[in-house]
Amino acid sequence: MRLTVVVIAAIISGVVTTVLESDALAARGLSNLKLHVARSGYPSPETCTWKNVVRRREWSRLKRSEKLNYIEAVQCLGKKPAKTPAAIAAGAKTRYDDFVVTHIQQSLTVHGNGNFLSWHRFYMWAFEQTLRNECGYKGYQPYYNWAWWAEEPQKSPLLDGSDTSISGDGAYVAGRNSACVTNPDHCFVEVQPGTGGGCVKSGPFKNWKVNLGPIQNLDSTAPPNPSPDGLGYNPRCIKRDFSTQSSHETRDEFVADLIKSSANISAFQDTLQNPEPGRLRIHLGGHFTIGGDAGTDFYNSPSDPYFWFHHTMVDRIWWTWQNQEIEKRRYTIAGTLTFLNIPPSRNATIDDIMTMGEYIDFPDITIANASSTLAGPFCYIYE
Ligand SMILES: *[C@@H]1O[C@H](CO)[C@@H](O)[C@H](O)[C@H]1NC(C)=O
Ligand SMILES: *[C@@H]1O[C@H](CO)[C@@H](O)[C@H](O)[C@H]1NC(C)=O
Ligand SMILES: *[C@@H]1O[C@H](CO)[C@@H](O)[C@H](O)[C@H]1NC(C)=O
Ligand SMILES: [Cu+2]
């Protein structure tokens, strides 16, 4: 019965879709969440109930006017002046760059550690709120459902290069070499050159300027940053290099398996993030789907607006995983304070404080505050 309804809805909207297993898990998670609230009450009844909760949607589900509103808001952030002082980051020219600077500065303490998922949940929300508060965006941060487009990312409405996309592939550059992930000493995966390599060719971000980095990415032709910390001014285009080798890592079977097979948070976050011989796995697969200088830079990746769609999908998958067993999974974390525990540091705790830094300007929160999308400063669910 339910399946019939979905199929009919798909036909009416003019898109032929099948219900993927990872989406069925997300839907089951949402019903678990509703049941949980009905039984145990809201996590934060003063701030978030079903009356004011908002929905984050896949980009292809937005109306044309909603997409244009989002694109204009990002471009507005790209025109407003930075709040980060030039003495801290000479390359921070725009309000958008304030976000990139924060990611660069905190990269080694917000990845491969105990707050990777919660810090990025906070970061997506801060970006969404800034689009709304400072640039007239009326909606909420959309996501890019990798599993839907894993075979042909260039055909996704987000990346098809049209005026309602965030621009598409880069211009094709012939004669490039493959790149090693994680690095030439640990060449788990040889990422082959994709179908682009140069500047994005069309769409709203054709003239966008990436101002910071590069620091560490797969594109060896990116001009070096004048400052060793990558925070100097280095204006250039968005380069992309679409890679189906990478997008295949985000197929539904892998996403569904991550959600179903991860019995605890360490398994979940390690399987999500860590490459292994022959496999980039989902987090890197999603980043390298678009490739390029900004897109594959560990530090500078938010320079490409694709970042927000990718990491909102990461958040959706964490939300889905949490919602399979809410009581057990809400507050569970694993990992230390540092990237792969280098240098060694203590275990993270849910009372640890996370910050957006001085210039993005939101109050700090704890990891516990980010344990539910209905608590802390948050009040959203995923469709
Ligand atoms: C976490 O779950 C994995 C299987 O998904 C298991 O191999 C591992 O031992 C578990 N770790 C802890 C700390 O329970
Ligand atoms: C840190 O966490 C690990 C894995 O959960 C655990 O085995 C270890 O005992 C913890 N260390 C301390 C000092 O609590
Ligand atoms: C975060 O959690 C603390 C302690 O539980 C609470 O006092 C505070 O109000 C929470 N902050 C937000 C923004 O919800
Ligand atoms: Cu990140």
Short mmCIF file of C-alpha atoms and ligand atoms in Angstrom, two decimals:
data_model
loop_
_atom_site.label_atom_id
_atom_site.label_comp_id
_atom_site.label_asym_id
_atom_site.label_seq_id
_atom_site.Cartn_x
_atom_site.Cartn_y
_atom_site.Cartn_z
CA MET A 1 0.00 0.00 0.00
CA ARG A 2 2.67 2.47 1.02
CA LEU A 3 4.81 1.50 -1.96
CA THR A 4 1.89 2.17 -4.31
CA VAL A 5 1.54 5.66 -2.91
CA VAL A 6 5.22 6.39 -3.44
CA VAL A 7 5.15 5.15 -7.02
CA ILE A 8 2.08 7.24 -7.82
CA ALA A 9 3.65 10.32 -6.26
CA ALA A 10 6.75 9.73 -8.36
CA ILE A 11 4.72 9.51 -11.56
CA ILE A 12 2.74 12.66 -10.76
CA SER A 13 5.91 14.66 -10.14
CA GLY A 14 7.16 13.52 -13.54
CA VAL A 15 10.26 11.80 -12.17
CA VAL A 16 10.65 8.07 -12.26
CA THR A 17 12.25 7.07 -9.02
CA THR A 18 12.56 3.84 -7.14
CA VAL A 19 12.62 3.74 -3.37
CA LEU A 20 16.19 3.10 -2.34
CA GLU A 21 17.04 1.11 0.76
CA SER A 22 18.89 4.04 2.35
CA ASP A 23 15.78 6.22 1.91
CA ALA A 24 13.57 3.51 3.39
CA LEU A 25 15.90 3.48 6.42
CA ALA A 26 15.62 7.28 6.68
CA ALA A 27 11.81 7.01 6.55
CA ARG A 28 11.81 4.27 9.18
CA GLY A 29 14.09 6.44 11.32
CA LEU A 30 11.62 9.31 11.08
CA SER A 31 8.73 7.12 12.22
CA ASN A 32 10.90 5.89 15.10
CA LEU A 33 11.57 9.50 16.02
CA LYS A 34 7.86 10.33 16.00
CA LEU A 35 7.09 7.30 18.17
CA HIS A 36 9.91 8.21 20.50
CA VAL A 37 8.58 11.74 20.93
CA ALA A 38 5.05 10.42 21.47
CA ARG A 39 6.32 8.12 24.23
CA SER A 40 9.08 10.13 25.87
CA GLY A 41 8.35 13.73 24.93
CA TYR A 42 10.41 16.18 22.91
CA PRO A 43 14.15 16.42 23.57
CA SER A 44 13.74 20.17 24.03
CA PRO A 45 10.03 21.06 24.31
CA GLU A 46 10.68 24.77 24.93
CA THR A 47 12.52 25.21 21.65
CA CYS A 48 11.44 22.51 19.21
CA THR A 49 8.17 20.68 18.56
CA TRP A 50 6.44 19.31 15.44
CA LYS A 51 4.79 22.75 15.16
CA ASN A 52 8.02 24.60 14.37
CA VAL A 53 10.27 21.83 13.05
CA VAL A 54 11.61 22.48 9.53
CA ARG A 55 12.38 20.02 6.73
CA ARG A 56 15.59 19.78 4.79
CA ARG A 57 15.04 18.46 1.29
CA GLU A 58 17.03 17.02 -1.60
CA TRP A 59 17.97 19.72 -4.13
CA SER A 60 15.93 18.12 -6.92
CA ARG A 61 12.81 18.46 -4.75
CA LEU A 62 13.08 22.24 -4.51
CA LYS A 63 11.03 24.43 -6.83
CA ARG A 64 12.86 26.53 -9.39
CA SER A 65 12.20 29.70 -7.35
CA GLU A 66 13.53 28.01 -4.20
CA LYS A 67 16.70 26.96 -5.98
CA LEU A 68 17.25 30.46 -7.34
CA ASN A 69 16.69 31.91 -3.86
CA TYR A 70 19.36 29.57 -2.43
CA ILE A 71 21.86 30.35 -5.20
CA GLU A 72 21.33 34.10 -4.81
CA ALA A 73 21.84 33.85 -1.07
CA VAL A 74 25.17 32.03 -1.45
CA GLN A 75 26.27 34.59 -4.02
CA CYS A 76 25.24 37.33 -1.61
CA LEU A 77 27.57 35.86 1.03
CA GLY A 78 30.23 35.86 -1.68
CA LYS A 79 29.79 39.63 -2.12
CA LYS A 80 29.53 40.79 1.49
CA PRO A 81 32.81 41.70 3.16
CA ALA A 82 34.53 39.24 5.46
CA LYS A 83 34.46 39.78 9.20
CA THR A 84 37.73 37.90 9.66
CA PRO A 85 40.52 40.51 9.94
CA ALA A 86 43.13 40.47 7.18
CA ALA A 87 45.80 40.04 9.85
CA ILE A 88 44.32 36.60 10.59
CA ALA A 89 43.51 35.59 7.00
CA ALA A 90 44.59 37.90 4.19
CA GLY A 91 42.64 35.68 1.79
CA ALA A 92 39.34 36.11 3.62
CA LYS A 93 37.65 38.63 1.34
CA THR A 94 33.99 37.71 1.70
CA ARG A 95 31.47 36.64 4.29
CA TYR A 96 31.51 33.24 2.61
CA ASP A 97 35.26 33.07 3.23
CA ASP A 98 34.68 33.48 6.97
CA PHE A 99 33.21 29.98 6.88
CA VAL A 100 36.12 28.59 4.90
CA VAL A 101 38.63 30.11 7.34
CA THR A 102 36.94 28.47 10.31
CA HIS A 103 37.13 25.08 8.61
CA ILE A 104 40.78 25.54 7.69
CA GLN A 105 41.69 26.62 11.21
CA GLN A 106 39.87 23.75 12.90
CA SER A 107 40.43 20.95 10.38
CA LEU A 108 42.77 18.92 12.58
CA THR A 109 40.37 18.99 15.54
CA VAL A 110 37.04 18.36 13.75
CA HIS A 111 37.81 15.35 11.53
CA GLY A 112 38.71 11.74 12.36
CA ASN A 113 37.94 12.41 16.02
CA GLY A 114 35.10 12.55 18.55
CA ASN A 115 33.27 15.61 17.25
CA PHE A 116 33.43 15.14 13.48
CA LEU A 117 29.72 14.45 13.14
CA SER A 118 28.51 16.93 15.75
CA TRP A 119 30.82 19.77 14.68
CA HIS A 120 29.75 19.42 11.05
CA ARG A 121 26.07 19.33 12.12
CA PHE A 122 26.69 22.64 13.89
CA TYR A 123 28.64 24.02 10.91
CA MET A 124 25.87 23.17 8.36
CA TRP A 125 23.34 24.83 10.62
CA ALA A 126 25.46 27.97 11.08
CA PHE A 127 25.80 28.29 7.29
CA GLU A 128 22.06 27.76 6.76
CA GLN A 129 21.20 30.34 9.41
CA THR A 130 23.65 32.86 7.97
CA LEU A 131 22.09 32.46 4.50
CA ARG A 132 18.74 33.20 6.12
CA ASN A 133 19.79 35.96 8.52
CA GLU A 134 22.15 37.88 6.27
CA CYS A 135 21.17 37.05 2.69
CA GLY A 136 17.40 36.63 2.44
CA TYR A 137 17.27 32.87 2.05
CA LYS A 138 13.77 31.64 2.89
CA GLY A 139 14.40 27.88 3.00
CA TYR A 140 16.71 25.43 4.76
CA GLN A 141 19.96 23.80 3.73
CA PRO A 142 19.22 21.24 1.00
CA TYR A 143 21.21 18.04 0.65
CA TYR A 144 22.59 16.04 -2.27
CA ASN A 145 21.44 12.43 -2.05
CA TRP A 146 24.58 10.80 -3.48
CA ALA A 147 22.85 7.43 -3.80
CA TRP A 148 20.31 8.84 -6.28
CA TRP A 149 22.99 10.12 -8.64
CA ALA A 150 25.87 7.72 -8.03
CA GLU A 151 25.91 6.48 -11.64
CA GLU A 152 25.63 9.88 -13.32
CA PRO A 153 26.31 12.80 -10.99
CA GLN A 154 26.53 15.13 -13.99
CA LYS A 155 22.81 14.55 -14.58
CA SER A 156 21.76 15.53 -11.07
CA PRO A 157 19.86 18.84 -10.92
CA LEU A 158 22.50 20.05 -8.44
CA LEU A 159 25.45 19.44 -10.76
CA ASP A 160 24.06 19.54 -14.30
CA GLY A 161 25.53 22.96 -15.07
CA SER A 162 22.14 24.61 -15.61
CA ASP A 163 21.08 27.97 -14.18
CA THR A 164 19.37 26.13 -11.30
CA SER A 165 22.45 24.07 -10.44
CA ILE A 166 25.58 25.02 -8.48
CA SER A 167 27.45 24.70 -11.82
CA GLY A 168 28.66 21.43 -13.27
CA ASP A 169 31.88 19.76 -14.30
CA GLY A 170 35.13 21.56 -15.07
CA ALA A 171 36.46 21.97 -18.60
CA TYR A 172 38.19 18.79 -19.72
CA VAL A 173 41.95 18.80 -19.26
CA ALA A 174 43.72 15.94 -21.04
CA GLY A 175 46.91 14.18 -20.01
CA ARG A 176 46.54 14.19 -16.24
CA ASN A 177 47.86 11.59 -13.83
CA SER A 178 45.99 9.62 -11.24
CA ALA A 179 46.30 10.64 -7.59
CA CYS A 180 46.83 8.52 -4.50
CA VAL A 181 44.56 8.45 -1.49
CA THR A 182 45.52 8.82 1.32
CA ASN A 183 48.96 9.75 -0.04
CA PRO A 184 51.70 8.17 -2.15
CA ASP A 185 53.04 6.28 0.91
CA HIS A 186 49.61 4.85 1.65
CA CYS A 187 48.18 4.50 -1.82
CA PHE A 188 44.95 2.78 -0.80
CA VAL A 189 43.12 4.04 -3.85
CA GLU A 190 44.42 5.40 -7.13
CA VAL A 191 41.87 8.00 -8.15
CA GLN A 192 41.88 8.23 -11.95
CA PRO A 193 41.42 11.56 -13.71
CA GLY A 194 37.74 12.27 -14.29
CA THR A 195 35.85 14.08 -17.02
CA GLY A 196 36.89 17.65 -16.13
CA GLY A 197 39.96 19.06 -14.44
CA GLY A 198 39.57 22.75 -15.32
CA CYS A 199 37.32 25.63 -14.30
CA VAL A 200 33.56 25.05 -14.13
CA LYS A 201 32.13 25.79 -17.56
CA SER A 202 28.61 27.02 -16.97
CA GLY A 203 25.98 27.84 -14.39
CA PRO A 204 25.74 30.32 -11.52
CA PHE A 205 29.21 29.69 -10.06
CA LYS A 206 31.15 30.06 -13.32
CA ASN A 207 32.63 33.34 -12.09
CA TRP A 208 32.84 32.44 -8.40
CA LYS A 209 36.18 33.12 -6.76
CA VAL A 210 37.86 30.63 -4.49
CA ASN A 211 40.12 32.87 -2.41
CA LEU A 212 41.84 30.58 0.11
CA GLY A 213 44.04 27.49 -0.06
CA PRO A 214 45.06 25.19 -1.55
CA ILE A 215 46.47 23.24 1.37
CA GLN A 216 46.08 19.53 0.66
CA ASN A 217 44.19 18.22 -2.33
CA LEU A 218 44.29 15.87 -5.30
CA ASP A 219 44.91 18.61 -7.88
CA SER A 220 48.65 19.14 -8.18
CA THR A 221 48.21 22.03 -10.64
CA ALA A 222 46.53 24.39 -8.15
CA PRO A 223 48.64 27.54 -7.70
CA PRO A 224 50.28 27.59 -4.25
CA ASN A 225 48.95 29.85 -1.54
CA PRO A 226 51.23 32.77 -0.66
CA SER A 227 50.96 31.88 3.01
CA PRO A 228 52.06 28.50 4.47
CA ASP A 229 48.83 28.20 6.50
CA GLY A 230 46.76 28.49 3.31
CA LEU A 231 45.01 31.61 4.57
CA GLY A 232 46.66 33.99 2.09
CA TYR A 233 44.86 35.50 -0.91
CA ASN A 234 44.90 33.19 -3.92
CA PRO A 235 41.92 34.02 -6.17
CA ARG A 236 40.99 31.41 -8.75
CA CYS A 237 38.03 29.64 -10.32
CA ILE A 238 36.22 26.60 -8.96
CA LYS A 239 37.85 23.63 -10.63
CA ARG A 240 35.98 20.36 -10.81
CA ASP A 241 36.73 16.92 -12.12
CA PHE A 242 33.68 14.68 -11.95
CA SER A 243 34.61 11.13 -11.11
CA THR A 244 32.27 8.18 -11.36
CA GLN A 245 34.99 6.03 -9.80
CA SER A 246 34.36 8.15 -6.69
CA SER A 247 30.59 8.52 -7.00
CA HIS A 248 30.25 4.74 -7.19
CA GLU A 249 31.49 4.68 -3.59
CA THR A 250 28.24 6.37 -2.56
CA ARG A 251 25.87 3.87 -4.14
CA ASP A 252 22.76 2.98 -2.21
CA GLU A 253 24.14 -0.44 -1.25
CA PHE A 254 27.08 1.17 0.58
CA VAL A 255 24.99 3.86 2.24
CA ALA A 256 22.37 1.33 3.39
CA ASP A 257 25.10 -1.04 4.57
CA LEU A 258 26.80 1.70 6.59
CA ILE A 259 23.52 2.40 8.39
CA LYS A 260 22.58 -1.24 8.92
CA SER A 261 25.95 -2.78 9.77
CA SER A 262 27.46 -0.19 12.10
CA ALA A 263 26.71 -1.55 15.55
CA ASN A 264 28.25 1.37 17.39
CA ILE A 265 29.42 4.90 16.75
CA SER A 266 33.07 4.01 16.18
CA ALA A 267 32.12 1.56 13.46
CA PHE A 268 29.76 4.12 11.94
CA GLN A 269 32.16 7.05 11.82
CA ASP A 270 35.21 4.99 10.85
CA THR A 271 33.43 3.22 8.02
CA LEU A 272 32.09 6.54 6.85
CA GLN A 273 35.41 8.39 6.93
CA ASN A 274 38.37 6.06 6.59
CA PRO A 275 39.54 4.83 3.21
CA GLU A 276 40.83 1.27 3.00
CA PRO A 277 42.77 -0.52 0.27
CA GLY A 278 40.67 -0.27 -2.88
CA ARG A 279 37.90 1.78 -1.29
CA LEU A 280 37.50 5.52 -0.73
CA ARG A 281 34.24 4.90 1.07
CA ILE A 282 31.35 7.26 1.45
CA HIS A 283 32.69 10.50 2.92
CA LEU A 284 35.67 10.74 0.57
CA GLY A 285 33.68 9.26 -2.30
CA GLY A 286 31.19 12.10 -1.97
CA HIS A 287 33.94 14.73 -1.84
CA PHE A 288 35.87 13.31 -4.79
CA THR A 289 32.72 12.91 -6.89
CA ILE A 290 33.25 16.54 -7.89
CA GLY A 291 37.05 16.48 -7.49
CA GLY A 292 39.08 19.57 -8.23
CA ASP A 293 41.21 21.83 -6.13
CA ALA A 294 38.61 23.19 -3.74
CA GLY A 295 36.45 20.05 -3.67
CA THR A 296 39.15 17.60 -2.59
CA ASP A 297 41.07 19.85 -0.21
CA PHE A 298 40.94 18.44 3.30
CA TYR A 299 41.12 21.96 4.74
CA ASN A 300 39.70 24.20 2.03
CA SER A 301 36.82 22.00 0.77
CA PRO A 302 34.05 24.42 1.86
CA SER A 303 35.39 26.79 -0.83
CA ASP A 304 33.24 24.86 -3.30
CA PRO A 305 29.53 25.36 -2.48
CA TYR A 306 29.01 21.64 -3.15
CA PHE A 307 30.46 21.07 0.32
CA TRP A 308 27.25 22.11 2.09
CA PHE A 309 25.14 19.65 0.11
CA HIS A 310 27.57 16.80 0.69
CA HIS A 311 27.96 17.37 4.41
CA THR A 312 24.24 17.90 4.94
CA MET A 313 23.82 14.44 3.41
CA VAL A 314 26.47 13.15 5.84
CA ASP A 315 24.36 14.68 8.62
CA ARG A 316 21.23 13.02 7.21
CA ILE A 317 22.93 9.64 7.27
CA TRP A 318 24.06 10.15 10.87
CA TRP A 319 20.48 11.25 11.75
CA THR A 320 19.16 8.12 10.03
CA TRP A 321 21.61 5.92 11.93
CA GLN A 322 20.75 7.57 15.25
CA ASN A 323 17.03 7.20 14.59
CA GLN A 324 17.27 3.43 14.15
CA GLU A 325 17.86 3.13 17.94
CA ILE A 326 17.32 6.53 19.43
CA GLU A 327 17.91 5.95 23.13
CA LYS A 328 21.08 4.01 22.61
CA ARG A 329 22.52 6.21 19.88
CA ARG A 330 21.65 9.76 20.81
CA TYR A 331 24.59 10.58 23.09
CA THR A 332 27.10 8.03 21.92
CA ILE A 333 30.47 9.32 20.71
CA ALA A 334 33.93 7.84 20.19
CA GLY A 335 37.33 9.24 19.41
CA THR A 336 39.75 11.74 20.85
CA LEU A 337 40.21 15.46 20.28
CA THR A 338 42.68 15.15 17.40
CA PHE A 339 42.64 13.89 13.81
CA LEU A 340 43.31 10.12 13.95
CA ASN A 341 44.60 10.83 17.46
CA ILE A 342 47.69 12.62 16.10
CA PRO A 343 49.11 14.02 18.32
CA PRO A 344 47.67 11.77 21.04
CA SER A 345 44.92 13.44 23.05
CA ARG A 346 42.24 12.52 25.57
CA ASN A 347 38.90 11.01 24.58
CA ALA A 348 36.23 13.49 23.62
CA THR A 349 33.26 13.81 25.99
CA ILE A 350 29.75 15.03 25.26
CA ASP A 351 30.41 18.09 27.44
CA ASP A 352 33.22 19.30 25.19
CA ILE A 353 32.56 22.67 23.65
CA MET A 354 32.47 23.29 19.91
CA THR A 355 32.90 26.68 18.33
CA MET A 356 32.29 28.36 14.99
CA GLY A 357 35.06 30.79 15.84
CA GLU A 358 34.82 34.46 16.55
CA TYR A 359 33.74 35.70 13.12
CA ILE A 360 30.97 33.37 12.06
CA ASP A 361 29.48 34.46 15.34
CA PHE A 362 27.12 31.90 16.87
CA PRO A 363 27.19 30.93 20.56
CA ASP A 364 29.35 27.87 21.29
CA ILE A 365 27.55 24.60 21.95
CA THR A 366 28.52 21.25 23.49
CA ILE A 367 28.63 17.93 21.68
CA ALA A 368 25.58 16.95 23.77
CA ASN A 369 23.71 19.96 22.39
CA ALA A 370 24.25 18.52 18.89
CA SER A 371 23.06 15.02 19.78
CA SER A 372 19.59 15.57 18.32
CA THR A 373 18.31 17.66 15.42
CA LEU A 374 15.37 18.55 17.71
CA ALA A 375 17.55 19.92 20.52
CA GLY A 376 20.30 22.44 21.13
CA PRO A 377 19.97 25.28 18.64
CA PHE A 378 18.47 22.90 16.05
CA CYS A 379 14.95 22.12 14.99
CA TYR A 380 14.88 20.20 11.73
CA ILE A 381 14.24 16.80 10.21
CA TYR A 382 15.06 15.33 6.81
CA GLU A 383 12.66 14.34 4.09
C1 LIG B 1 31.68 -1.73 17.17
O1 LIG B 1 31.00 -2.51 16.22
C2 LIG B 1 31.85 -3.25 15.36
C3 LIG B 1 30.98 -3.94 14.31
O2 LIG B 1 30.19 -2.98 13.63
C4 LIG B 1 32.69 -4.23 16.18
O3 LIG B 1 33.60 -4.89 15.34
C5 LIG B 1 33.46 -3.48 17.26
O4 LIG B 1 34.11 -4.37 18.10
C6 LIG B 1 32.52 -2.61 18.09
N1 LIG B 1 33.33 -1.74 18.96
C7 LIG B 1 33.00 -1.47 20.20
C8 LIG B 1 33.89 -0.51 20.91
O5 LIG B 1 32.02 -1.94 20.72
C1 LIG B 2 39.00 6.19 25.44
O1 LIG B 2 38.06 5.46 24.65
C2 LIG B 2 38.49 4.15 24.31
C3 LIG B 2 37.51 3.58 23.31
O2 LIG B 2 36.19 3.82 23.68
C4 LIG B 2 38.58 3.32 25.59
O3 LIG B 2 39.00 2.00 25.28
C5 LIG B 2 39.57 4.00 26.53
O4 LIG B 2 39.59 3.31 27.75
C6 LIG B 2 39.21 5.46 26.77
N1 LIG B 2 40.29 6.09 27.51
C7 LIG B 2 40.06 6.72 28.65
C8 LIG B 2 41.27 7.32 29.28
O5 LIG B 2 38.96 6.83 29.15
C1 LIG B 3 23.26 23.07 25.71
O1 LIG B 3 23.25 22.21 26.83
C2 LIG B 3 23.36 22.90 28.06
C3 LIG B 3 23.57 21.86 29.16
O2 LIG B 3 22.74 20.78 28.99
C4 LIG B 3 22.12 23.75 28.26
O3 LIG B 3 22.18 24.44 29.49
C5 LIG B 3 22.05 24.76 27.12
O4 LIG B 3 20.88 25.50 27.20
C6 LIG B 3 22.10 24.03 25.77
N1 LIG B 3 22.25 25.00 24.72
C7 LIG B 3 21.38 25.09 23.72
C8 LIG B 3 21.66 26.12 22.67
O5 LIG B 3 20.41 24.37 23.65
CU CU B 4 35.03 19.08 7.20
#
